[in-house]
Short mmCIF file of C-alpha atoms and ligand atoms in Angstrom, two decimals:
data_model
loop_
_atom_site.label_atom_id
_atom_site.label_comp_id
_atom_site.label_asym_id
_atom_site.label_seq_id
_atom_site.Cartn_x
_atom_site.Cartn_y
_atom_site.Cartn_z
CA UNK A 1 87.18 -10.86 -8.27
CA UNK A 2 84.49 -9.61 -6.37
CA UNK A 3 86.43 -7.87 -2.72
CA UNK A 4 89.69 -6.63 -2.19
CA UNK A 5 91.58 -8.30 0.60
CA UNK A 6 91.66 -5.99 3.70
CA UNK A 7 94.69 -4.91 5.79
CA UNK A 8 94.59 -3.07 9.34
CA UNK A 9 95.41 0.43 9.67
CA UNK A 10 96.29 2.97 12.58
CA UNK A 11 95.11 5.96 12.61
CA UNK A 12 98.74 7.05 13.96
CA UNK A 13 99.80 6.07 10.44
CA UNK A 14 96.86 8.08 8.59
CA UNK A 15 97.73 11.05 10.30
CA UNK A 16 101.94 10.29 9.57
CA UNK A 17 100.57 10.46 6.11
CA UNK A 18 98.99 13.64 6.17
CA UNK A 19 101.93 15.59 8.83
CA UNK A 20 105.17 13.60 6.53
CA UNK A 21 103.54 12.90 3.09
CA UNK A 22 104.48 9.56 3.18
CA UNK A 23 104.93 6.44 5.72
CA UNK A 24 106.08 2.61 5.63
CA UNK A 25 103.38 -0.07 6.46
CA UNK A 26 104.93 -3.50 6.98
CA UNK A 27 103.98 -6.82 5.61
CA UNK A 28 101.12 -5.56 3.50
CA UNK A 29 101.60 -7.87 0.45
CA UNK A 30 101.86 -11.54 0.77
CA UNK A 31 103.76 -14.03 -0.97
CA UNK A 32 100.36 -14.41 -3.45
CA UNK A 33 100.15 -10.63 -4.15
CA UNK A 34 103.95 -10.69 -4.26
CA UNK A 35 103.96 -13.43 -6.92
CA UNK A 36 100.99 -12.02 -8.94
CA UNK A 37 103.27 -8.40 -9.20
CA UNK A 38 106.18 -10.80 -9.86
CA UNK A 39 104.78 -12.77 -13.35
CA UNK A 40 102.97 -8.95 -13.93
CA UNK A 41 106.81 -8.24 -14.25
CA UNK A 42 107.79 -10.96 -16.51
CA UNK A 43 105.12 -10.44 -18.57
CA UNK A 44 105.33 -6.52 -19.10
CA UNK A 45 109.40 -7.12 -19.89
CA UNK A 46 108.37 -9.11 -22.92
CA UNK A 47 105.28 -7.07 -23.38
CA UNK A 48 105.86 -3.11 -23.41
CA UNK A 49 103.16 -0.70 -23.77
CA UNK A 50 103.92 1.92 -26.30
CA UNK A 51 105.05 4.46 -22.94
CA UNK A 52 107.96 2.06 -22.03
CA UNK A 53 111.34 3.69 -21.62
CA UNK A 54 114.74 2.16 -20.86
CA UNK A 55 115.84 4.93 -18.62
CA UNK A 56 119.74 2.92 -18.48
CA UNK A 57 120.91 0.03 -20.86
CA UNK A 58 124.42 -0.70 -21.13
CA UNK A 59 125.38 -3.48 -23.13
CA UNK A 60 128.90 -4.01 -21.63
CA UNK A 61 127.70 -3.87 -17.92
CA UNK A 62 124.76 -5.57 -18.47
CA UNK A 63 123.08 -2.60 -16.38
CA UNK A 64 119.48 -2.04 -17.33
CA UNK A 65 116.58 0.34 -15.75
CA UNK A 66 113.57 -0.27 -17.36
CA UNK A 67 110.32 1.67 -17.01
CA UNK A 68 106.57 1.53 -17.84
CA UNK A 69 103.36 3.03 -17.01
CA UNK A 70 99.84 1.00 -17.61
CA UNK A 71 96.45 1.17 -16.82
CA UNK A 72 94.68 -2.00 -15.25
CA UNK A 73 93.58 -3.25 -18.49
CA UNK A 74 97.65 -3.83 -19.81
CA UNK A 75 97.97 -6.58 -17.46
CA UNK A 76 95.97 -9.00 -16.14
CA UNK A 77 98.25 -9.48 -13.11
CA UNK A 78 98.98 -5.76 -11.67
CA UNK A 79 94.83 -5.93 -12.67
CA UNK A 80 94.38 -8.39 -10.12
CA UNK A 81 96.56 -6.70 -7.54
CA UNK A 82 95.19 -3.43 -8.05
CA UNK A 83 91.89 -4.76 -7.60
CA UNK A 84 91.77 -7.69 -5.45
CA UNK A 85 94.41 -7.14 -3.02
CA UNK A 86 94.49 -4.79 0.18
CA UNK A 87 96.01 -1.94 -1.99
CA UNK A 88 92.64 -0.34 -2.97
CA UNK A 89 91.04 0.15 0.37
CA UNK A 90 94.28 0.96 1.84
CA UNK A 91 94.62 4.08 -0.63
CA UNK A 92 90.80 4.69 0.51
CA UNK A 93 91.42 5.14 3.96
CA UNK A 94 94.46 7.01 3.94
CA UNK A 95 92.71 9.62 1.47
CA UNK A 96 90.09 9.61 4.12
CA UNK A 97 87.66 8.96 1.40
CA UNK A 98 84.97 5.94 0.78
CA UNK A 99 86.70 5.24 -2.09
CA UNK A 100 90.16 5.06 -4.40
CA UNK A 101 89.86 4.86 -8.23
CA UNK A 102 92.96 2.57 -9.26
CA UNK A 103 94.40 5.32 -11.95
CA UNK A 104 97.46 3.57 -13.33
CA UNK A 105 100.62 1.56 -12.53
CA UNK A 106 104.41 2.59 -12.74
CA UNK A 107 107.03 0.38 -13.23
CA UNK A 108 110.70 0.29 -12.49
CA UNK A 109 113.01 -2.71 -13.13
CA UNK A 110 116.55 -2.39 -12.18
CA UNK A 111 118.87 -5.16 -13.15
CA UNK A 112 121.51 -6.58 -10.37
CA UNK A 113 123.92 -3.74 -9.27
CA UNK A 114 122.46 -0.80 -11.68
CA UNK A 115 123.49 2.23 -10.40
CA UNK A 116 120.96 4.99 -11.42
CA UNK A 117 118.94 7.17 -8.69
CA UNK A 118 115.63 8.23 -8.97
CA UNK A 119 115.41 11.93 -10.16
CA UNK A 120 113.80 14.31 -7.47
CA UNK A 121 110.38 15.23 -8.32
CA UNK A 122 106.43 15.33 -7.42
CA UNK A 123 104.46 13.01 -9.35
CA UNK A 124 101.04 14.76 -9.44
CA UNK A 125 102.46 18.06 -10.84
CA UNK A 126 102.91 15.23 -14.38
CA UNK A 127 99.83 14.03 -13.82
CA UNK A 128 96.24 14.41 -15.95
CA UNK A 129 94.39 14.35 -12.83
CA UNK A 130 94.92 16.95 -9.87
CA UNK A 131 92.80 16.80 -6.26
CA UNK A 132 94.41 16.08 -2.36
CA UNK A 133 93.25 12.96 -2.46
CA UNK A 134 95.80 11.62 -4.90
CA UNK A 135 97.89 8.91 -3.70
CA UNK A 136 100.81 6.44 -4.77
CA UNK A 137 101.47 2.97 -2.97
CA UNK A 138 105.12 2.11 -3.96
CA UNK A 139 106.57 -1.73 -3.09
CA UNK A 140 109.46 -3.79 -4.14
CA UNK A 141 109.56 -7.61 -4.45
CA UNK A 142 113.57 -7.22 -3.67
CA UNK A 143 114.95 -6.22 -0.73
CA UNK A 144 115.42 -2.85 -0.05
CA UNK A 145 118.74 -1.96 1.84
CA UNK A 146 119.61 0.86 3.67
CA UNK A 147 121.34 3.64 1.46
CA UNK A 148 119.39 2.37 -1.50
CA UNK A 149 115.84 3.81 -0.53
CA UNK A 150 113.54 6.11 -2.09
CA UNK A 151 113.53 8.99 -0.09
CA UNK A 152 110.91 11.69 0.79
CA UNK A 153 111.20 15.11 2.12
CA UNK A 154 109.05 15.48 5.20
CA UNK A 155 106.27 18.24 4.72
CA UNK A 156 106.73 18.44 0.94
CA UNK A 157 103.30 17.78 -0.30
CA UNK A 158 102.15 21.09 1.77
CA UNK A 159 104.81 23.65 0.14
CA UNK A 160 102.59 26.46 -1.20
CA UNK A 161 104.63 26.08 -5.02
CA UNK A 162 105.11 22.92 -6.92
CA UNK A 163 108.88 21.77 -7.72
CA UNK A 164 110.57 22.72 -10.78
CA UNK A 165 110.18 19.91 -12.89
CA UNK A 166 112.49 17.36 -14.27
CA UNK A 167 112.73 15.68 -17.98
CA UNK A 168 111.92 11.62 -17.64
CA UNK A 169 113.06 11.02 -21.05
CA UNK A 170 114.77 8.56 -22.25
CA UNK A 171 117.60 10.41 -23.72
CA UNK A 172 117.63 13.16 -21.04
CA UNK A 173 116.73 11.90 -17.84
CA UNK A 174 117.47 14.07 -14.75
CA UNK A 175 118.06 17.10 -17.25
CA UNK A 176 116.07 20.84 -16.57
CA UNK A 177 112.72 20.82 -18.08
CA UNK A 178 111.70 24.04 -19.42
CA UNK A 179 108.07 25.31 -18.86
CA UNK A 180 106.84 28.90 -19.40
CA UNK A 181 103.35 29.98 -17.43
CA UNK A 182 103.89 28.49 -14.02
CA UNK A 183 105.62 29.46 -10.89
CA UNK A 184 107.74 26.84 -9.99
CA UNK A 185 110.13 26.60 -6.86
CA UNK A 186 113.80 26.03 -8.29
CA UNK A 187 114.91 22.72 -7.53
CA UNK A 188 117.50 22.47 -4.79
CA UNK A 189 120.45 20.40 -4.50
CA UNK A 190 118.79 18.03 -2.57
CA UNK A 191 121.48 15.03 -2.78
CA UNK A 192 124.12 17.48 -1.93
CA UNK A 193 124.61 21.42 -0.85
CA UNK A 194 121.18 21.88 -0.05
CA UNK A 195 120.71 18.70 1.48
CA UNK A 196 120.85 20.11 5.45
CA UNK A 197 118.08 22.31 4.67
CA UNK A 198 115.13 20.06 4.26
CA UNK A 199 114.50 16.88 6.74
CA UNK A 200 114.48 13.08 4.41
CA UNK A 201 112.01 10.30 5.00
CA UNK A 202 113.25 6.95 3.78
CA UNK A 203 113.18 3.28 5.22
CA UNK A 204 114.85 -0.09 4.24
CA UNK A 205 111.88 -2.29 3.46
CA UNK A 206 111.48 -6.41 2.86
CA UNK A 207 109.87 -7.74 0.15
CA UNK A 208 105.56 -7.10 1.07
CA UNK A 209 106.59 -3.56 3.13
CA UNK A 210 105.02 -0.36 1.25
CA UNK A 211 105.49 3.09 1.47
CA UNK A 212 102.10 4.99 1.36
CA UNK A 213 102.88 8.93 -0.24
CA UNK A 214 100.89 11.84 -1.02
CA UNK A 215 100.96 12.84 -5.21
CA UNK A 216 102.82 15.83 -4.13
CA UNK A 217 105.19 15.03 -1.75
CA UNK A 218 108.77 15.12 -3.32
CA UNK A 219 110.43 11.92 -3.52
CA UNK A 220 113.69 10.52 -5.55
CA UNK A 221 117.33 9.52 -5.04
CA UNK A 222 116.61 5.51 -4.57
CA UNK A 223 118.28 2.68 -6.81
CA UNK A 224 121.85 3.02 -6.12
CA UNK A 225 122.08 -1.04 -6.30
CA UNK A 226 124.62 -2.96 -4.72
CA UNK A 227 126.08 -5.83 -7.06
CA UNK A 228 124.48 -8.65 -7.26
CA UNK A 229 120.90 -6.82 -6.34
CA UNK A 230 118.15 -6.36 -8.31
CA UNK A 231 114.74 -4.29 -7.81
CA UNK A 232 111.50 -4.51 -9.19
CA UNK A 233 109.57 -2.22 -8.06
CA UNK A 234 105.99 -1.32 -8.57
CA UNK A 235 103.96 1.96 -7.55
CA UNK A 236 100.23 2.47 -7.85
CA UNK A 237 98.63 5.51 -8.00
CA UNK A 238 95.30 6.29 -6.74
CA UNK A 239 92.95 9.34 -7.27
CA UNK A 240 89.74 9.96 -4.42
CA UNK A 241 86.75 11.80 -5.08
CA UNK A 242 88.11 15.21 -5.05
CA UNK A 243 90.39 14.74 -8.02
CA UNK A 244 89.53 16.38 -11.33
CA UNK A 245 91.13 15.47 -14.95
CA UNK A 246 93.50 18.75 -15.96
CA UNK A 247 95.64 19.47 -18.81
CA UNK A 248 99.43 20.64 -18.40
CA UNK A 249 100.96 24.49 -19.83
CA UNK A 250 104.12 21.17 -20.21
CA UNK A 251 102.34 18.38 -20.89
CA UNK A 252 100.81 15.48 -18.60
CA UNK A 253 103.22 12.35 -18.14
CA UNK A 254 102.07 10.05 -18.27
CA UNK A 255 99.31 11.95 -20.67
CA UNK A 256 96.22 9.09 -20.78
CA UNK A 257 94.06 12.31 -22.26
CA UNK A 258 93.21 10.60 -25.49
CA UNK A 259 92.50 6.90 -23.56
CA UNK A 260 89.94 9.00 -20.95
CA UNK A 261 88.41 10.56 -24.19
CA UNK A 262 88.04 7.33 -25.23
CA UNK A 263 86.14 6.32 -21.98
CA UNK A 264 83.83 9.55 -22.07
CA UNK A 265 85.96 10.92 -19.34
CA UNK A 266 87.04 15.15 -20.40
CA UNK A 267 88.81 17.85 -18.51
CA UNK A 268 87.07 18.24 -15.07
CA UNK A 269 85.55 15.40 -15.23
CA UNK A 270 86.21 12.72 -11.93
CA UNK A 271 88.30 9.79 -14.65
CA UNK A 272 85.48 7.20 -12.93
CA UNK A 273 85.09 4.50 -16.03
CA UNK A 274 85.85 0.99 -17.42
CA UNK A 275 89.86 2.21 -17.66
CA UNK A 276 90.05 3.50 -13.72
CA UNK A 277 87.96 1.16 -11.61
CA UNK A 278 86.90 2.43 -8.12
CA UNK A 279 87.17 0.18 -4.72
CA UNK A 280 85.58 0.99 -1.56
CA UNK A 281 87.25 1.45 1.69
CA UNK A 282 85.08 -2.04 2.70
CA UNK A 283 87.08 -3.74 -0.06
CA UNK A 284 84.14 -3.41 -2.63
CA UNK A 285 85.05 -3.35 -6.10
CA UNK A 286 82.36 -1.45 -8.06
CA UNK A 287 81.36 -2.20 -11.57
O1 LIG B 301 111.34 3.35 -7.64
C1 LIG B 301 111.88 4.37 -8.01
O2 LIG B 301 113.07 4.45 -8.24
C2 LIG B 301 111.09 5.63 -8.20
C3 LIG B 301 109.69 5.58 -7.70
C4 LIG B 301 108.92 6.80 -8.02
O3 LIG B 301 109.42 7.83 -8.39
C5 LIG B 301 107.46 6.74 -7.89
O4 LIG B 301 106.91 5.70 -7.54
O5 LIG B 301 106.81 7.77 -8.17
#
């Protein structure tokens, strides 16, 4: 692996990013990027990391929604991807930056016709890493129909207060989450009363389509699956020059504290190091 594949992109897009928070590019992943994510999958169902959760799993319906989060190093396929495909320098340019470090994967598996929606939320107020260049690139290798979509509220990622947060455990998920020491806005009803208030982003998507959104732009309320449908679905998150390494008053999730510390990386430090590998906007992957 010595370049990442490039992909064209509009400025018109790059600056969608920046007004929305997030945006659909079409056709970014082929069929050998899409097959790569697609044995990473097989391979990280029989082979967990130790932050897997099975957010549903009901024996009788045979519903299952199964989660992980991984650095590159976990799996030699997402590794590849992350690296070698147009995902890198695509997070590059729209962070307007020379470079994107690859931070770490999230997974989502749903099996056919599991009915469990994404709880609202911003990703980067979880994170161990804050900065405004701080990216996720989001795909599925299903198709993605209409009324099943993960959905964005326009503007979000530019609110002056971060969203209330919400528990992703395994036995709670969706439930309050109760933080002292920071001034959250309450969450609204954003599936229901509130929903006429705020102005939702979403878009059916084929198999190779991504959606390109900022680490604080509030997202949820996909997954809803039809019978008979599955989703896999895979988002990478990215981190540009700007971002530091922070600690939580809550806790980071997912917390990779100890693995930085591992890799020499500490609070305000940029997590640059063998765990987070950086690719240029050119497509260079750096050692
Ligand atoms: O795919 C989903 O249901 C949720 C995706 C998500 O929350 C994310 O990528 O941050």
């Amino acid at each position: 692996m010595e370049k990442s594949e490039l992909f064209p992109v509009d400025q018109e897009d790059i600056d969608a990013f920046w007004r929305d928070g997030a945006v659909v590019l079409r056709g970014v992943l082929n069929e050998h990027w899409r097959r790569e994510l697609a044995d990473g999958i097989t391979l990280n169902l029989v082979q967990p990391t130790s932050r897997r959760v099975d957010w549903v799993r009901d024996e009788t319906t045979g519903d299952h929604l199964f989660h992980d989060q991984l650095t590159v190093a976990h799996n030699p396929h997402y590794e590849r991807c992350m690296l070698a495909s147009p995902l890198g320098p695509l997070a590059a340019r729209f962070m307007a930056s020379p470079t994107a470090l690859a931070f770490y994967a999230t997974v989502f598996v749903r099996s056919p016709g599991t009915r469990s929606r994404t709880p609202w939320h911003q990703d980067q107020t979880y994170w161990c890493a804050d900065g405004r260049q701080a990216l996720s690139i989001w795909t599925a290798l299903d198709p993605v129909p209409a009324g099943t979509e993960l959905e964005f509220v326009r503007g979000s990622h530019l609110w002056e207060k971060p969203l209330a947060q919400t528990n992703f455990d395994e036995q709670n998920l969706g439930g309050e989450r109760e933080i002292e020491d920071i001034d959250f806005m309450p969450m609204p009803d954003f599936s229901g009363a509130d929903r006429d208030r705020f102005e939702f982003l979403g878009w059916p998507m084929e198999p190779g389509d991504v959606l390109v959104f900022h680490g604080m732009t509030v997202h949820g309320g996909s997954g809803d699956l039809p019978a008979g449908l599955q989703r896999r679905s895979i988002s990478t998150q990215w981190l540009g020059p700007d971002a530091r390494v922070t600690d939580r008053p809550g806790g980071c999730n997912p917390d990779w504290l100890p693995e930085l510390a591992q890799n020499g990386i500490g609070l305000g430090d940029y997590p640059a190091c063998a765990m987070c590998p950086t690719i240029t906007a050119e497509g260079t992957i750096l050692p």
